[in-house]
């Protein structure tokens, strides 16, 4: 038992423990920070304290430290910023491909969900909020991509600029077409995009609250 963390866990419920500002846990017998090999010959368990605050098991302590380290490494602002950028890039890419081919390509949603999820993952998140935001951004990106595609087709068919149609379009009518697309075959791809946006938004090592992914 040579690691300082292990020693502190061992000594915290000893009757000879003491805490000194600036030094932490010390031994009343020696006046020094505990340091020994194996077990302390002078150890005497404080039974009353043990009842109120049982000594944590090594595996529980390790899991707690691991989770705290993961939470400390989170960067939600970075994740959201990159997620929003990926959301916009994905929507534009969806529209460009759809306009150039003349087809509404539903599986573009899968690529959008993957792009947003991977971007969100850069924030090293482990809390569920990362996945929720990732799924929301993936959905927004899909809807935007569908919307821009319809605007692009109208502009192409009428030989006018994209911006002219965008500024003067009947958004209610355009969105009704988007809803029709979602209700058709693309709803399956939207579902996959949402799943990817959620699942891939977490740290590459850990899922929500430390679960493996």
mmCIF file of C-alpha atoms in Angstrom:
data_model
loop_
_atom_site.group_PDB
_atom_site.id
_atom_site.type_symbol
_atom_site.label_atom_id
_atom_site.label_comp_id
_atom_site.label_asym_id
_atom_site.label_seq_id
_atom_site.Cartn_x
_atom_site.Cartn_y
_atom_site.Cartn_z
ATOM 1 C CA UNK A 1 0.000 0.000 0.000
ATOM 2 C CA UNK A 2 2.387 2.647 -1.266
ATOM 3 C CA UNK A 3 0.161 5.011 -3.250
ATOM 4 C CA UNK A 4 -0.722 8.149 -1.295
ATOM 5 C CA UNK A 5 -4.413 7.869 -2.205
ATOM 6 C CA UNK A 6 -4.471 4.306 -0.868
ATOM 7 C CA UNK A 7 -2.761 5.412 2.347
ATOM 8 C CA UNK A 8 -5.262 8.225 2.895
ATOM 9 C CA UNK A 9 -8.191 5.847 2.413
ATOM 10 C CA UNK A 10 -6.556 3.456 4.885
ATOM 11 C CA UNK A 11 -5.929 6.139 7.523
ATOM 12 C CA UNK A 12 -9.102 8.200 7.269
ATOM 13 C CA UNK A 13 -10.942 6.056 9.827
ATOM 14 C CA UNK A 14 -8.031 5.586 12.224
ATOM 15 C CA UNK A 15 -8.350 7.106 15.702
ATOM 16 C CA UNK A 16 -4.922 8.709 15.193
ATOM 17 C CA UNK A 17 -5.883 10.654 12.113
ATOM 18 C CA UNK A 18 -5.846 14.451 12.068
ATOM 19 C CA UNK A 19 -6.255 17.154 9.434
ATOM 20 C CA UNK A 20 -3.950 20.167 9.253
ATOM 21 C CA UNK A 21 -4.615 23.176 7.027
ATOM 22 C CA UNK A 22 -2.188 23.257 4.149
ATOM 23 C CA UNK A 23 -1.020 19.687 4.768
ATOM 24 C CA UNK A 24 -4.133 17.546 4.732
ATOM 25 C CA UNK A 25 -4.363 14.251 6.590
ATOM 26 C CA UNK A 26 -1.584 13.655 9.145
ATOM 27 C CA UNK A 27 -0.918 11.098 11.880
ATOM 28 C CA UNK A 28 -1.277 12.334 15.472
ATOM 29 C CA UNK A 29 1.369 9.839 16.609
ATOM 30 C CA UNK A 30 4.097 11.147 14.296
ATOM 31 C CA UNK A 31 2.811 14.608 13.371
ATOM 32 C CA UNK A 32 3.644 13.798 9.755
ATOM 33 C CA UNK A 33 1.766 12.839 6.605
ATOM 34 C CA UNK A 34 1.279 9.036 6.721
ATOM 35 C CA UNK A 35 3.853 7.117 4.710
ATOM 36 C CA UNK A 36 4.439 3.428 5.166
ATOM 37 C CA UNK A 37 4.714 0.106 3.387
ATOM 38 C CA UNK A 38 2.099 -2.594 3.823
ATOM 39 C CA UNK A 39 -0.075 -1.931 6.878
ATOM 40 C CA UNK A 40 0.463 0.461 9.769
ATOM 41 C CA UNK A 41 1.320 -1.327 13.020
ATOM 42 C CA UNK A 42 -0.332 1.472 15.040
ATOM 43 C CA UNK A 43 -3.604 1.490 13.101
ATOM 44 C CA UNK A 44 -6.718 1.482 15.283
ATOM 45 C CA UNK A 45 -10.111 1.792 13.615
ATOM 46 C CA UNK A 46 -12.488 4.510 14.807
ATOM 47 C CA UNK A 47 -15.607 2.346 15.060
ATOM 48 C CA UNK A 48 -18.017 5.252 15.504
ATOM 49 C CA UNK A 49 -16.736 7.066 12.449
ATOM 50 C CA UNK A 50 -16.758 3.852 10.433
ATOM 51 C CA UNK A 51 -20.462 3.463 11.144
ATOM 52 C CA UNK A 52 -21.217 7.007 10.008
ATOM 53 C CA UNK A 53 -18.854 7.073 7.022
ATOM 54 C CA UNK A 54 -17.690 3.620 5.920
ATOM 55 C CA UNK A 55 -14.310 3.487 4.229
ATOM 56 C CA UNK A 56 -14.930 3.399 0.460
ATOM 57 C CA UNK A 57 -13.918 0.285 -1.400
ATOM 58 C CA UNK A 58 -10.965 0.751 -3.773
ATOM 59 C CA UNK A 59 -13.121 0.036 -6.825
ATOM 60 C CA UNK A 60 -15.715 2.624 -5.736
ATOM 61 C CA UNK A 61 -13.029 5.232 -5.149
ATOM 62 C CA UNK A 62 -11.453 4.548 -8.554
ATOM 63 C CA UNK A 63 -14.819 4.846 -10.319
ATOM 64 C CA UNK A 64 -15.480 8.153 -8.542
ATOM 65 C CA UNK A 65 -12.082 9.571 -9.504
ATOM 66 C CA UNK A 66 -12.491 8.349 -13.081
ATOM 67 C CA UNK A 67 -15.888 10.030 -13.418
ATOM 68 C CA UNK A 68 -14.641 13.269 -11.895
ATOM 69 C CA UNK A 69 -11.744 13.336 -14.342
ATOM 70 C CA UNK A 70 -14.073 12.763 -17.278
ATOM 71 C CA UNK A 71 -16.431 15.531 -16.149
ATOM 72 C CA UNK A 72 -13.486 17.891 -15.675
ATOM 73 C CA UNK A 73 -12.432 17.240 -19.272
ATOM 74 C CA UNK A 74 -15.822 18.176 -20.755
ATOM 75 C CA UNK A 75 -16.132 21.268 -22.947
ATOM 76 C CA UNK A 76 -19.793 21.842 -23.816
ATOM 77 C CA UNK A 77 -19.153 25.222 -25.469
ATOM 78 C CA UNK A 78 -16.649 23.695 -27.864
ATOM 79 C CA UNK A 79 -18.983 20.800 -28.616
ATOM 80 C CA UNK A 80 -21.928 23.097 -29.376
ATOM 81 C CA UNK A 81 -19.837 25.434 -31.547
ATOM 82 C CA UNK A 82 -18.461 22.589 -33.640
ATOM 83 C CA UNK A 83 -21.866 20.909 -33.683
ATOM 84 C CA UNK A 84 -23.548 24.042 -35.062
ATOM 85 C CA UNK A 85 -20.860 24.400 -37.740
ATOM 86 C CA UNK A 86 -21.315 20.753 -38.704
ATOM 87 C CA UNK A 87 -25.082 21.291 -38.752
ATOM 88 C CA UNK A 88 -24.727 24.125 -41.286
ATOM 89 C CA UNK A 89 -22.120 22.326 -43.410
ATOM 90 C CA UNK A 90 -24.239 19.185 -43.479
ATOM 91 C CA UNK A 91 -27.355 21.089 -44.557
ATOM 92 C CA UNK A 92 -25.508 22.894 -47.349
ATOM 93 C CA UNK A 93 -23.912 19.658 -48.552
ATOM 94 C CA UNK A 94 -27.311 17.925 -48.558
ATOM 95 C CA UNK A 95 -28.811 20.747 -50.636
ATOM 96 C CA UNK A 96 -25.936 20.879 -53.139
ATOM 97 C CA UNK A 97 -26.072 17.140 -53.783
ATOM 98 C CA UNK A 98 -29.864 17.114 -54.078
ATOM 99 C CA UNK A 99 -29.971 20.118 -56.424
ATOM 100 C CA UNK A 100 -27.181 18.810 -58.644
ATOM 101 C CA UNK A 101 -28.726 15.349 -58.986
ATOM 102 C CA UNK A 102 -32.340 16.464 -59.089
ATOM 103 C CA UNK A 103 -33.291 13.884 -56.479
ATOM 104 C CA UNK A 104 -34.167 13.986 -52.808
ATOM 105 C CA UNK A 105 -31.542 11.634 -51.420
ATOM 106 C CA UNK A 106 -32.792 10.426 -48.064
ATOM 107 C CA UNK A 107 -29.599 8.705 -47.015
ATOM 108 C CA UNK A 108 -27.889 12.100 -46.907
ATOM 109 C CA UNK A 109 -29.462 12.312 -43.448
ATOM 110 C CA UNK A 110 -27.199 9.479 -42.289
ATOM 111 C CA UNK A 111 -24.131 11.461 -43.319
ATOM 112 C CA UNK A 112 -25.493 14.557 -41.597
ATOM 113 C CA UNK A 113 -26.081 12.698 -38.333
ATOM 114 C CA UNK A 114 -22.581 11.236 -38.457
ATOM 115 C CA UNK A 115 -20.994 14.630 -39.177
ATOM 116 C CA UNK A 116 -22.815 16.388 -36.333
ATOM 117 C CA UNK A 117 -22.137 13.570 -33.868
ATOM 118 C CA UNK A 118 -18.414 13.463 -34.599
ATOM 119 C CA UNK A 119 -18.195 17.259 -34.292
ATOM 120 C CA UNK A 120 -19.985 17.204 -30.923
ATOM 121 C CA UNK A 121 -17.664 14.433 -29.725
ATOM 122 C CA UNK A 122 -14.731 16.858 -29.779
ATOM 123 C CA UNK A 123 -16.149 18.322 -26.558
ATOM 124 C CA UNK A 124 -15.335 15.037 -24.763
ATOM 125 C CA UNK A 125 -18.782 14.917 -23.192
ATOM 126 C CA UNK A 126 -20.096 12.205 -20.893
ATOM 127 C CA UNK A 127 -23.319 13.838 -19.677
ATOM 128 C CA UNK A 128 -26.625 13.191 -21.533
ATOM 129 C CA UNK A 129 -26.886 16.871 -22.522
ATOM 130 C CA UNK A 130 -24.207 16.303 -25.173
ATOM 131 C CA UNK A 131 -26.262 13.594 -26.856
ATOM 132 C CA UNK A 132 -29.489 15.577 -26.621
ATOM 133 C CA UNK A 133 -27.918 18.611 -28.276
ATOM 134 C CA UNK A 134 -26.250 16.388 -30.879
ATOM 135 C CA UNK A 135 -29.563 14.761 -31.797
ATOM 136 C CA UNK A 136 -31.315 18.152 -31.963
ATOM 137 C CA UNK A 137 -28.634 19.616 -34.233
ATOM 138 C CA UNK A 138 -28.736 16.540 -36.470
ATOM 139 C CA UNK A 139 -32.511 16.995 -36.863
ATOM 140 C CA UNK A 140 -32.152 20.719 -37.573
ATOM 141 C CA UNK A 141 -29.462 19.999 -40.163
ATOM 142 C CA UNK A 142 -31.667 17.442 -41.919
ATOM 143 C CA UNK A 143 -34.650 19.807 -42.042
ATOM 144 C CA UNK A 144 -32.446 22.663 -43.281
ATOM 145 C CA UNK A 145 -30.919 20.423 -45.956
ATOM 146 C CA UNK A 146 -34.384 19.362 -47.114
ATOM 147 C CA UNK A 147 -35.587 22.971 -47.065
ATOM 148 C CA UNK A 148 -32.611 24.315 -49.020
ATOM 149 C CA UNK A 149 -33.007 21.522 -51.584
ATOM 150 C CA UNK A 150 -36.617 22.506 -52.313
ATOM 151 C CA UNK A 151 -35.661 26.183 -52.604
ATOM 152 C CA UNK A 152 -32.825 25.215 -54.956
ATOM 153 C CA UNK A 153 -35.102 23.167 -57.193
ATOM 154 C CA UNK A 154 -37.606 26.003 -57.466
ATOM 155 C CA UNK A 155 -34.814 28.432 -58.330
ATOM 156 C CA UNK A 156 -33.406 26.043 -60.934
ATOM 157 C CA UNK A 157 -36.788 25.335 -62.551
ATOM 158 C CA UNK A 158 -37.635 29.049 -62.796
ATOM 159 C CA UNK A 159 -34.129 30.146 -63.769
ATOM 160 C CA UNK A 160 -33.800 32.580 -60.873
ATOM 161 C CA UNK A 161 -31.242 32.897 -58.108
ATOM 162 C CA UNK A 162 -31.343 30.798 -54.980
ATOM 163 C CA UNK A 163 -31.381 33.888 -52.768
ATOM 164 C CA UNK A 164 -34.316 35.396 -54.679
ATOM 165 C CA UNK A 165 -36.425 32.313 -54.028
ATOM 166 C CA UNK A 166 -35.206 32.086 -50.432
ATOM 167 C CA UNK A 167 -36.203 35.665 -49.680
ATOM 168 C CA UNK A 168 -39.578 35.518 -51.400
ATOM 169 C CA UNK A 169 -40.649 31.930 -50.787
ATOM 170 C CA UNK A 170 -43.835 30.932 -49.016
ATOM 171 C CA UNK A 171 -42.136 29.235 -46.059
ATOM 172 C CA UNK A 172 -45.335 27.574 -44.970
ATOM 173 C CA UNK A 173 -45.696 25.880 -48.337
ATOM 174 C CA UNK A 174 -42.042 24.878 -48.455
ATOM 175 C CA UNK A 175 -42.209 23.407 -44.957
ATOM 176 C CA UNK A 176 -45.322 21.447 -45.882
ATOM 177 C CA UNK A 177 -43.287 19.765 -48.621
ATOM 178 C CA UNK A 178 -40.504 19.085 -46.104
ATOM 179 C CA UNK A 179 -43.018 17.467 -43.756
ATOM 180 C CA UNK A 180 -44.320 15.328 -46.625
ATOM 181 C CA UNK A 181 -40.761 14.190 -47.342
ATOM 182 C CA UNK A 182 -40.176 13.324 -43.693
ATOM 183 C CA UNK A 183 -43.458 11.399 -43.555
ATOM 184 C CA UNK A 184 -42.405 9.342 -46.562
ATOM 185 C CA UNK A 185 -39.313 7.169 -46.906
ATOM 186 C CA UNK A 186 -36.915 9.767 -45.431
ATOM 187 C CA UNK A 187 -38.359 9.323 -41.929
ATOM 188 C CA UNK A 188 -36.236 6.189 -41.571
ATOM 189 C CA UNK A 189 -33.085 8.108 -42.461
ATOM 190 C CA UNK A 190 -34.065 10.948 -40.131
ATOM 191 C CA UNK A 191 -34.356 8.410 -37.334
ATOM 192 C CA UNK A 192 -30.873 7.076 -38.050
ATOM 193 C CA UNK A 193 -29.540 10.650 -38.121
ATOM 194 C CA UNK A 194 -31.064 11.358 -34.708
ATOM 195 C CA UNK A 195 -29.565 8.169 -33.300
ATOM 196 C CA UNK A 196 -26.125 9.027 -34.684
ATOM 197 C CA UNK A 197 -26.379 12.609 -33.487
ATOM 198 C CA UNK A 198 -27.058 11.345 -29.970
ATOM 199 C CA UNK A 199 -24.784 8.317 -29.752
ATOM 200 C CA UNK A 200 -21.717 9.780 -31.440
ATOM 201 C CA UNK A 201 -21.772 13.030 -29.446
ATOM 202 C CA UNK A 202 -20.140 11.435 -26.415
ATOM 203 C CA UNK A 203 -16.469 10.912 -25.644
ATOM 204 C CA UNK A 204 -14.838 8.239 -27.784
ATOM 205 C CA UNK A 205 -14.059 6.267 -24.618
ATOM 206 C CA UNK A 206 -17.243 6.791 -22.614
ATOM 207 C CA UNK A 207 -20.940 7.194 -23.242
ATOM 208 C CA UNK A 208 -23.453 9.146 -21.132
ATOM 209 C CA UNK A 209 -22.369 9.269 -17.474
ATOM 210 C CA UNK A 210 -19.431 6.938 -18.061
ATOM 211 C CA UNK A 211 -21.207 4.178 -20.004
ATOM 212 C CA UNK A 212 -19.264 2.486 -22.788
ATOM 213 C CA UNK A 213 -20.169 3.267 -26.414
#
